[in-house]
Coordinates of C-alpha atoms in Angstrom, one line a residue:
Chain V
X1 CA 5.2 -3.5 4.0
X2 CA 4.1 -4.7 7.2
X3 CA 0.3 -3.6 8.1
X4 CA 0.2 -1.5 11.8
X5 CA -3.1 -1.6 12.0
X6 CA -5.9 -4.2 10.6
X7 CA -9.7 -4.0 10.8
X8 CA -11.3 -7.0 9.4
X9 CA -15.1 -7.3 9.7
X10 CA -15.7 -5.3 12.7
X11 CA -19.1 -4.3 14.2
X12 CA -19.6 -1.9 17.1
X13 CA -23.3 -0.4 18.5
X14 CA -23.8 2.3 21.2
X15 CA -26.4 0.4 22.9
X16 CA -28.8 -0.4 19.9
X17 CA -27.4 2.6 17.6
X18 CA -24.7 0.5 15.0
X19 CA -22.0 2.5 14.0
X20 CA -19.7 0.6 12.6
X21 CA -21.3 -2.7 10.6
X22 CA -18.6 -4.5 9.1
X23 CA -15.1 -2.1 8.9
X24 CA -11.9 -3.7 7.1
X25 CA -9.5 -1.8 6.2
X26 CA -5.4 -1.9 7.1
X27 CA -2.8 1.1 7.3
X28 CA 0.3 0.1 6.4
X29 CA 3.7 1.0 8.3
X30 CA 4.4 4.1 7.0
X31 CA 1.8 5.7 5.1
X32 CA -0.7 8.6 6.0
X33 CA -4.4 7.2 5.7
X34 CA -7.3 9.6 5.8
X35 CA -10.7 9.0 6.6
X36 CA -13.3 10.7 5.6
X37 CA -16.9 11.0 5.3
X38 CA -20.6 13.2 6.8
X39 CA -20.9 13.2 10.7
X40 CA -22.5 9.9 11.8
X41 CA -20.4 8.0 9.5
X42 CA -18.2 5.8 11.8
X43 CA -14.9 7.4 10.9
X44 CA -14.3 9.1 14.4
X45 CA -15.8 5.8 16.4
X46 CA -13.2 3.7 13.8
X47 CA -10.0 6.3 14.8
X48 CA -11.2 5.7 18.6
X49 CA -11.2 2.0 18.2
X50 CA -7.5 1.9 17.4
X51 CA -6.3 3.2 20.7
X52 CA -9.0 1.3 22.9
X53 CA -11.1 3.9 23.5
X54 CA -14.0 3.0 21.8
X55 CA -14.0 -1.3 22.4
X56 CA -15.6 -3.4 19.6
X57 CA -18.2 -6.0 19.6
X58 CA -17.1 -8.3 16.6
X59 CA -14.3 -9.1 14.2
X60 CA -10.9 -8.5 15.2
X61 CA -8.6 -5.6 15.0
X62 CA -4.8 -5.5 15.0
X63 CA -2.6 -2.6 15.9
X64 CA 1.1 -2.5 16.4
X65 CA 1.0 -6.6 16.9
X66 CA -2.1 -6.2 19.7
X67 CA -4.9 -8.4 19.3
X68 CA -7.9 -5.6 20.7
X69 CA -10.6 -7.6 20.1
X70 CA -9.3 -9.9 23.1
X71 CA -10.1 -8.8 26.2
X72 CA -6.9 -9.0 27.8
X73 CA -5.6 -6.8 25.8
X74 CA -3.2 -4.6 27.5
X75 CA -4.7 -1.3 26.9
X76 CA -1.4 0.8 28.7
X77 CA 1.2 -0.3 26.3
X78 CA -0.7 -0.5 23.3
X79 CA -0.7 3.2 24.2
X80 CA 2.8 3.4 24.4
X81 CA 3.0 2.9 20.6
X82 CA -0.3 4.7 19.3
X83 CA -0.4 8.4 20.0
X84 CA -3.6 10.7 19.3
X85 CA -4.8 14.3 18.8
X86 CA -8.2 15.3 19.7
X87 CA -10.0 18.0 18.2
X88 CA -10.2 19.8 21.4
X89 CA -6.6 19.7 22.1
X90 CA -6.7 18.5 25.8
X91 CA -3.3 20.0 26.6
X92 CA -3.3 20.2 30.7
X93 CA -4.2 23.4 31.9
X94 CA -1.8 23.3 35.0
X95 CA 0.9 22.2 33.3
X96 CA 3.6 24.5 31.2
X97 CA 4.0 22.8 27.7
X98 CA 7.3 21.3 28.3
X99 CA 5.6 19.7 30.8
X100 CA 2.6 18.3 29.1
X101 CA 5.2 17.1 26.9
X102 CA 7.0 15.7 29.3
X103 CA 4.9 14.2 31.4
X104 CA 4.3 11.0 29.5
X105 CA 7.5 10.0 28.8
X106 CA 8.3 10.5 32.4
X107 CA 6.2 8.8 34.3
X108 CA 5.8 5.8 31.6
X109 CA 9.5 4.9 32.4
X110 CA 10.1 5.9 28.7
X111 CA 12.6 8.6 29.9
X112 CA 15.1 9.8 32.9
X113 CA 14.2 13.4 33.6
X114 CA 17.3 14.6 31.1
X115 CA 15.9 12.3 28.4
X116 CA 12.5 14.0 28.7
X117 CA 14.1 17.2 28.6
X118 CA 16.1 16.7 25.3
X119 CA 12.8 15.1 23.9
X120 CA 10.5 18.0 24.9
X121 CA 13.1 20.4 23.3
X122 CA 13.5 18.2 20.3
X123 CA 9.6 17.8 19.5
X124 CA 8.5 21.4 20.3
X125 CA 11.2 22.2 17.9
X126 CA 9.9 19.6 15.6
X127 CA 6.4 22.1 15.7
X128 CA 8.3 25.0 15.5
X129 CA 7.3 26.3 19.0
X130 CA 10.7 25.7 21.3
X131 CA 10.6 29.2 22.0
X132 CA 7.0 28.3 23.8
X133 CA 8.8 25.9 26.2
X134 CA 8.0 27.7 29.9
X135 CA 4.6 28.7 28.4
X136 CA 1.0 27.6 30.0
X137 CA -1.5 26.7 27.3
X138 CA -4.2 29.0 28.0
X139 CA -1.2 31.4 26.5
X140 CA -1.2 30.0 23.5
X141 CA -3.5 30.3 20.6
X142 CA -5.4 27.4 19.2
X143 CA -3.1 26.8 16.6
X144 CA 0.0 26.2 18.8
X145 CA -1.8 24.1 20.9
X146 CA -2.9 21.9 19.2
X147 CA 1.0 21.8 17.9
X148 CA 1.9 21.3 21.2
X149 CA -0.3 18.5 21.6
X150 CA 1.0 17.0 18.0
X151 CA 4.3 17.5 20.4
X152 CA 2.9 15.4 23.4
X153 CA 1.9 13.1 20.8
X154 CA 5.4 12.5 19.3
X155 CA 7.6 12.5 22.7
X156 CA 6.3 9.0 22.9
X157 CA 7.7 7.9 19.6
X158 CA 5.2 6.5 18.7
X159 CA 4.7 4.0 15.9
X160 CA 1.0 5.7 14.6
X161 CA -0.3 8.6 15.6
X162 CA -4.5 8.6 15.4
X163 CA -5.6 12.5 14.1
X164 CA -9.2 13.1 15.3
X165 CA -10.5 16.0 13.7
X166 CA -8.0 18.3 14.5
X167 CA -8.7 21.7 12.7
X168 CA -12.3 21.3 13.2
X169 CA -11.8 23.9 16.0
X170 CA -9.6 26.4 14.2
X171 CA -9.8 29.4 12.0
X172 CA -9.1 29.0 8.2
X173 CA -5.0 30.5 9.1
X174 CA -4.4 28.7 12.3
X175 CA -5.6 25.9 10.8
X176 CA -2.8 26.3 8.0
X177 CA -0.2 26.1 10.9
X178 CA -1.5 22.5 11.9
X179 CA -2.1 20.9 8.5
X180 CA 1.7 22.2 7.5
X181 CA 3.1 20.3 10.8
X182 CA 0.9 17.2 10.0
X183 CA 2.2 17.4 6.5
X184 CA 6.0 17.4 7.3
X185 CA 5.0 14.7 9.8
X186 CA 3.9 13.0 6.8
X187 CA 7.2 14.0 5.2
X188 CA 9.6 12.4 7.4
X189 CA 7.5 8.7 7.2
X190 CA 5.4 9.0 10.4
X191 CA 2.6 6.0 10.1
X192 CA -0.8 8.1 10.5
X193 CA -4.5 8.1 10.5
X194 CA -6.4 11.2 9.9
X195 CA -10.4 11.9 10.2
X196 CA -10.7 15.0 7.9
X197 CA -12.7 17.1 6.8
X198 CA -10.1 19.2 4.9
X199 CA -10.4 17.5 1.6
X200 CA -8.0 19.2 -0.4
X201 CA -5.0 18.6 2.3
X202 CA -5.9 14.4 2.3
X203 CA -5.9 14.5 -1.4
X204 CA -2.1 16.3 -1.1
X205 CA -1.4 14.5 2.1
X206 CA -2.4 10.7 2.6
X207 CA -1.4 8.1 0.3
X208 CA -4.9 6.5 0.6
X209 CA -7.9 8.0 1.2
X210 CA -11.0 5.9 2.4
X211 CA -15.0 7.3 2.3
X212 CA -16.7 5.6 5.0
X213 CA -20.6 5.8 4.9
X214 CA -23.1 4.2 7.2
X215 CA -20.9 2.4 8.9
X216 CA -18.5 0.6 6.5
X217 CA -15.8 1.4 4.3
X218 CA -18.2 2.6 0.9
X219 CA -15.0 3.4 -1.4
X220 CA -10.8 3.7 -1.4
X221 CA -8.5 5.3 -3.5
X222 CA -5.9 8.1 -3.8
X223 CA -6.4 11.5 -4.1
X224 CA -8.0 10.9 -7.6
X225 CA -10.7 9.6 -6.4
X226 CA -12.3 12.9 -6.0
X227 CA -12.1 13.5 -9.6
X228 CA -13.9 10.3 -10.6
X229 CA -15.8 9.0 -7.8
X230 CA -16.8 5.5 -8.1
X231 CA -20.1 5.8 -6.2
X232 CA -23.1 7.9 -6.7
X233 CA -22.8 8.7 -2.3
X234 CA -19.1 9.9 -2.4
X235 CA -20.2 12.0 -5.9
X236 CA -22.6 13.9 -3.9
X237 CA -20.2 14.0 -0.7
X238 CA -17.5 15.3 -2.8
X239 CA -20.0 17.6 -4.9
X240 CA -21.7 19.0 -1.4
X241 CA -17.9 20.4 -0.7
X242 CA -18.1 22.3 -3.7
Chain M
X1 CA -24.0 52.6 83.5
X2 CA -21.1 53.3 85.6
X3 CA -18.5 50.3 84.4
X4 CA -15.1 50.9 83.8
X5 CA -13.2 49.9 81.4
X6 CA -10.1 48.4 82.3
X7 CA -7.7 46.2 79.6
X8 CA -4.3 46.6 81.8
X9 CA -5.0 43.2 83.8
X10 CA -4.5 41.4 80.8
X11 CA -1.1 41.8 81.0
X12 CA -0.8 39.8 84.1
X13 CA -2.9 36.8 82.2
X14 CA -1.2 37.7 78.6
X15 CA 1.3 34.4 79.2
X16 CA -2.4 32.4 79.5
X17 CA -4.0 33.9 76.2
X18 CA -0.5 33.7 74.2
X19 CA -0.8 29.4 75.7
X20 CA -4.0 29.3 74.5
X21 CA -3.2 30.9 71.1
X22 CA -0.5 28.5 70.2
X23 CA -2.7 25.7 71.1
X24 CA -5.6 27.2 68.8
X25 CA -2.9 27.1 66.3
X26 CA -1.4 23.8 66.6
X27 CA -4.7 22.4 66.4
X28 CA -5.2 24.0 63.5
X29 CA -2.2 23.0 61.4
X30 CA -2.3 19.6 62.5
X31 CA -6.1 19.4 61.5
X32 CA -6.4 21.1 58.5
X33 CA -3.4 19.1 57.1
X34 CA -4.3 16.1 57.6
X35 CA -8.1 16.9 57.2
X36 CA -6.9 17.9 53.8
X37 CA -5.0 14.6 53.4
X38 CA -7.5 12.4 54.3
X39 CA -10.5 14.3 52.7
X40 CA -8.6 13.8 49.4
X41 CA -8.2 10.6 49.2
X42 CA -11.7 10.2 50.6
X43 CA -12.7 12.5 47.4
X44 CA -10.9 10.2 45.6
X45 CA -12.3 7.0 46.9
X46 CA -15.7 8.4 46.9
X47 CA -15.3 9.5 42.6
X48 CA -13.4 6.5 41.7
X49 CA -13.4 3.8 43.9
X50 CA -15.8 0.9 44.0
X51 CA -19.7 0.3 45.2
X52 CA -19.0 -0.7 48.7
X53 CA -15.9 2.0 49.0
X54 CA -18.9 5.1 48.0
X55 CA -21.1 3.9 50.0
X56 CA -19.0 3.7 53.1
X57 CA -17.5 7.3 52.1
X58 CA -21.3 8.4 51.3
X59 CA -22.0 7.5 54.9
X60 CA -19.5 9.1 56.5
X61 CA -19.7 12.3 54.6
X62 CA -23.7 12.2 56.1
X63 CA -22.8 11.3 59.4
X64 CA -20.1 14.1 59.9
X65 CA -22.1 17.2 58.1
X66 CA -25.2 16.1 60.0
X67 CA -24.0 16.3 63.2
X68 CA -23.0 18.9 65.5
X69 CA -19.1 19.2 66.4
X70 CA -19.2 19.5 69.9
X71 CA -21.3 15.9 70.0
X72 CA -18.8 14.6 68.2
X73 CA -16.0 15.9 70.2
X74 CA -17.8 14.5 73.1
X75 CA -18.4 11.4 71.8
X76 CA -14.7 10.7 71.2
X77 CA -12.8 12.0 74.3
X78 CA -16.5 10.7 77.1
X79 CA -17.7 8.5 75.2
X80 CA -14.6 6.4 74.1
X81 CA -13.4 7.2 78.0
X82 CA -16.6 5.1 79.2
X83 CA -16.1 2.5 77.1
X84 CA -12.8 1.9 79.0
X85 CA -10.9 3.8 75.9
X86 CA -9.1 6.9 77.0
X87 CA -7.6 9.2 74.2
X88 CA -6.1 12.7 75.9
X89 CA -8.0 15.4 75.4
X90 CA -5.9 16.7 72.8
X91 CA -5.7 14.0 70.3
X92 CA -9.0 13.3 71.1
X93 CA -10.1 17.2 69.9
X94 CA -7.0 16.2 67.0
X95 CA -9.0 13.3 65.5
X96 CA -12.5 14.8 65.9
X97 CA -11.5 17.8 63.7
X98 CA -9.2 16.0 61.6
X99 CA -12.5 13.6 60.7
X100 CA -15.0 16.8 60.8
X101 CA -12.6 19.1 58.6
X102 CA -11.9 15.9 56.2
X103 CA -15.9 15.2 55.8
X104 CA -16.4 18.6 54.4
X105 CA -13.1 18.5 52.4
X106 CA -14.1 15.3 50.6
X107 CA -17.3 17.1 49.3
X108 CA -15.4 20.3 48.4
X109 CA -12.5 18.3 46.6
X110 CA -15.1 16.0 45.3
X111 CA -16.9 18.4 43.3
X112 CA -14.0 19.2 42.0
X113 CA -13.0 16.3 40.8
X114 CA -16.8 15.7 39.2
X115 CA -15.9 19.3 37.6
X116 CA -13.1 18.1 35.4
X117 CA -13.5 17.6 31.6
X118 CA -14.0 14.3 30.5
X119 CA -10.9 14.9 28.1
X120 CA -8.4 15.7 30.2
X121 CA -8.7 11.9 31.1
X122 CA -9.1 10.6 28.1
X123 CA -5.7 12.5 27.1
X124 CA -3.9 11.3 29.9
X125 CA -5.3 7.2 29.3
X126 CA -4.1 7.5 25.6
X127 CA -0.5 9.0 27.1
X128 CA -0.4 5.3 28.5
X129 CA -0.4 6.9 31.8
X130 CA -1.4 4.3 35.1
X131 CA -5.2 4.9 36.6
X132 CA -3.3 6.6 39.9
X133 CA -1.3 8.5 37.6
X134 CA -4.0 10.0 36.4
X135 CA -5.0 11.3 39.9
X136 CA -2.1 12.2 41.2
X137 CA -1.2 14.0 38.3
X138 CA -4.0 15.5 36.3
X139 CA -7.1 15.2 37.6
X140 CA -6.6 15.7 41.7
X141 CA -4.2 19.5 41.0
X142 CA -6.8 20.9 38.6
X143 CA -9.7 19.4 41.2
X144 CA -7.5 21.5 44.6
X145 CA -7.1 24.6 42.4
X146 CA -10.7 24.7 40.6
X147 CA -12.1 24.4 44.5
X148 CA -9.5 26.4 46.3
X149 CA -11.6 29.0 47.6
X150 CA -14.2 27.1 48.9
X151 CA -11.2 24.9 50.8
X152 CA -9.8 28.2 52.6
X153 CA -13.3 29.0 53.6
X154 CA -13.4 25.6 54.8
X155 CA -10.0 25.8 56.8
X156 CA -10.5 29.1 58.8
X157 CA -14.0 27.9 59.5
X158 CA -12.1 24.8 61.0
X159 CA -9.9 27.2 62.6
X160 CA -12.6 28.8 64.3
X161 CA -14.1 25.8 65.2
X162 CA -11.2 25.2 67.3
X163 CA -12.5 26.9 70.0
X164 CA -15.4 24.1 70.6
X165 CA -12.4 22.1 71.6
X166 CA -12.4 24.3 75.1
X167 CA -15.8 21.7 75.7
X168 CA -13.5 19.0 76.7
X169 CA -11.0 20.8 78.6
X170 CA -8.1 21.7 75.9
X171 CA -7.3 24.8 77.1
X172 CA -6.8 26.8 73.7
X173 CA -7.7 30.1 72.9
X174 CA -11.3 29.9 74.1
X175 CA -11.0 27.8 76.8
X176 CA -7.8 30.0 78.1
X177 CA -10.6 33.1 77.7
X178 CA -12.4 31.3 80.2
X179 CA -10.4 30.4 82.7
X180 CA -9.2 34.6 82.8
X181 CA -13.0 35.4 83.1
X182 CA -13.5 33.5 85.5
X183 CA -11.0 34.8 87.7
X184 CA -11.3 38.3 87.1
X185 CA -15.1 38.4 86.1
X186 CA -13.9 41.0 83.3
X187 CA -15.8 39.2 80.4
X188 CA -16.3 42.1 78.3
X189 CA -12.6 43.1 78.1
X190 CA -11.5 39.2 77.8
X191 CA -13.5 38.6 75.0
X192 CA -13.5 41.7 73.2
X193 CA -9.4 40.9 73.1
X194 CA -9.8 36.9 72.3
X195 CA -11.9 38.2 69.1
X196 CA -9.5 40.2 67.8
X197 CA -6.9 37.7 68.2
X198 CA -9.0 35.3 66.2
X199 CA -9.6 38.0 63.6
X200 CA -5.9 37.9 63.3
X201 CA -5.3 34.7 63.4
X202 CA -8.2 34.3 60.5
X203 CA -6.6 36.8 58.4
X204 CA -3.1 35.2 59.0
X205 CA -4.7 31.7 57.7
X206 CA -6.3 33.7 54.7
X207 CA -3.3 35.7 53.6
X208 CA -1.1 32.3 54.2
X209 CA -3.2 30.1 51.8
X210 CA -2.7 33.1 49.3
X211 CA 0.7 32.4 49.0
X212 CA 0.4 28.7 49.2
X213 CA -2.0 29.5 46.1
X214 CA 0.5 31.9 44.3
X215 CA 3.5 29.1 44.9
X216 CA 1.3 26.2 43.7
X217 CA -0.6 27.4 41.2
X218 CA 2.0 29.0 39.2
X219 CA -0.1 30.1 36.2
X220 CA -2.5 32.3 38.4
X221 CA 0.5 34.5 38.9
X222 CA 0.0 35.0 35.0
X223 CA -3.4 36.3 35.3
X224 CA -2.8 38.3 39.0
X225 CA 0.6 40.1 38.9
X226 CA 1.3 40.3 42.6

């Protein structure tokens, strides 16, 4: 099973703030990897790091064959092949959601006009919300939004697509929606990487769970973990849930 | 006072004011549409572009809000002329409101721009869009229809301003007024009946950036049935 995306040893600060001292960890081609852990932990700053939005200072890190710790690293296509969600959506306001959808794919070269439009139809359909099509987001609840950007997401076809918190924003029912079109996602082999705080849906969802704590990857396991935890730090993160 | 009030010789002149009011309108258009043009990219150059391309922006932003139109007018069509550069008076009153309009648009659009969540283009980066797709795309539409208000305020002002332009002998709206007052020496009527065509005129522009608005921004018309 061929690893998409390797951290080995890698350090990044804000200014004199370290957030991340020493990450390595790989997600294999594939498999649904959650991350997890308290605010401040380094698990968002790690997600970021994989698409180039957050750049590292040491150690190297490996996605989809892309050497980011080099600085010519070409940011554009690496993009091509690692989509994201973001915990505030960021669908485009003046756009309908066939065309935030389609935009990407467009303009990218990815797809003719025609393409995109058999794309958009299959991946809204793919989040249950083809009926939704001609629709502007501020129309849409938070739920389908952030369905619709799980749709944006996937009209790329992308080989990993990053999860940043994405029901953080949500009510208890719409975030049900979202975690059940992650979960088939998950379902039909989709490589991805999650930063949770629902723990009960990584335990059902991702094949490996990993606790990151000040900065560094502080345990790894399945979803038993919870029930034995290895560490007195994920004992009392797991506990505090309860 | 004993004055009479007497409208009826306009009709002799109306061929003059109806001269004068296509000019007032051709200046217009061709100002305020390529005002808009290069105030945007100015907007953009002045958000995104680099140190020297800010500062060069910054200063002609300053230079243009700082100083009165009609200098400006007169610095282009005598001044340039004395230099041994002669520009016709109407391209000359073209490119002085085309640069005047286009100073104020760049802070209007500008602010816009500056306005913009930081993750709408973070989304669009991580779409693998280009850095001028971006613009063109996401960032300078929502920036035009966040601002649009202040921008039509901005255009019929221009309008208005139009009338300077009678300073250096373009014979629009104004400057046609004047000639007719001068011959007839019936100021109050003249100008009583140039005002209300620039009220119409200003409420034509208005009422024709509305539906520019409704056409563009297609999901106002979800919020403002029509």
């Amino acid at each position: 099973m061929t690893a998409l995306v390797t951290f080995k040893d890698v350090h990044k600060s804000y200014g004199t703030l370290p957030v991340l001292k020493g990450v390595s960890l790989t997600v294999p081609e594939g498999r649904v990897v959650a991350l997890i852990g308290r605010s401040g932990s380094g698990k968002s700053t790690a997600l970021r790091c994989i698409n180039g939005l957050e750049t590292i200072q040491s150690g190297t890190l490996e996605v989809c064959g892309r050497k980011l710790h080099e600085a010519n690293c070409d940011l554009r296509h690496l993009r091509m092949e690692v989509g994201i969600v973001f915990q505030s959506y960021n669908l485009f306001p003046h756009l309908t959601v066939e065309q935030n959808v389609t935009l990407a794919p467009r303009l990218t070269g990815k797809a003719s006009q025609a393409e995109a439009h058999e794309i958009a139809r299959k991946v809204l359909e793919q989040v249950g919300l083809a009926e939704k099509a001609k629709a502007y987001p501020e129309q849409l609840s938070g739920g389908q939004q952030q369905r619709v950007a799980i749709a944006r997401s996937l009209a790329m076809q992308p080989r990993v697509i990053l999860f940043d918190e994405v029901t953080s924003a949500l009510d208890p029912e719409l975030t049900a929606e979202v975690l059940k079109t992650i979960e088939q996602l998950a379902q039909s082999g989709m490589t991805m990487v999650l930063v949770t705080h629902e723990m009960s849906f990584a335990r059902r969802v991702a094949d490996e769970i990993i606790f990151m704590h000040q900065g560094v990857v502080w345990e790894t396991g399945d979803g038993s973990m919870f029930d034995n935890p290895q560490t007195p730090e994920l004992r009392q993160f797991v506990g505090s849930g309860l | 006072m004993s004055y009479q009030f007497d409208f009826s010789f306009l009709y002799d002149y109306w061929p003059d004011l109806l001269a004068g009011m296509r000019l007032t309108i051709g200046l217009s258009v061709l100002s305020i549409l390529f005002g808009f043009i290069f105030g945007s990219a100015c907007a953009i150059a002045r958000v995104h572009g680099g140190k020297t391309l800010r500062t060069i922006v910054g200063c002609y932003v300053d230079l243009v809000r700082n100083t009165p139109l009609v200098v400006q007018a007169f610095w282009l069509f005598f001044g340039m002329a004395s230099m041994g550069l002669k520009i016709g008076a109407f391209w000359a009153a073209i490119i002085t409101l085309v640069i005047n309009v286009g100073a104020y648009t760049t802070e209007i659009i500008r602010a816009g721009l500056e306005s913009i969540p930081r993750g709408q283009k973070e989304a669009a980066d991580c779409l693998a869009l280009r850095r001028w797709q971006v613009i063109l795309y996401i960032e300078l539409p929502q920036a035009v229809e966040r601002v649009y208000p202040a921008l039509v305020s901005q255009f019929i002002l221009m309008m208005l301003a139009t009338s300077i332009m009678s300073q250096i002998s373009v014979e629009e709206l104004t400057g046609a007024a004047y000639g007719i007052q001068s011959m007839t020496f019936r100021g109050f009527e003249v100008y009583v009946v140039v005002a209300v065509i620039y009220l119409v005129l200003s409420w034509l522009t208005r009422t024709m950036f509305e539906v520019i608005a409704r056409i563009a921004f297609t999901r106002r018309r979800l919020r403002t049935p029509l």
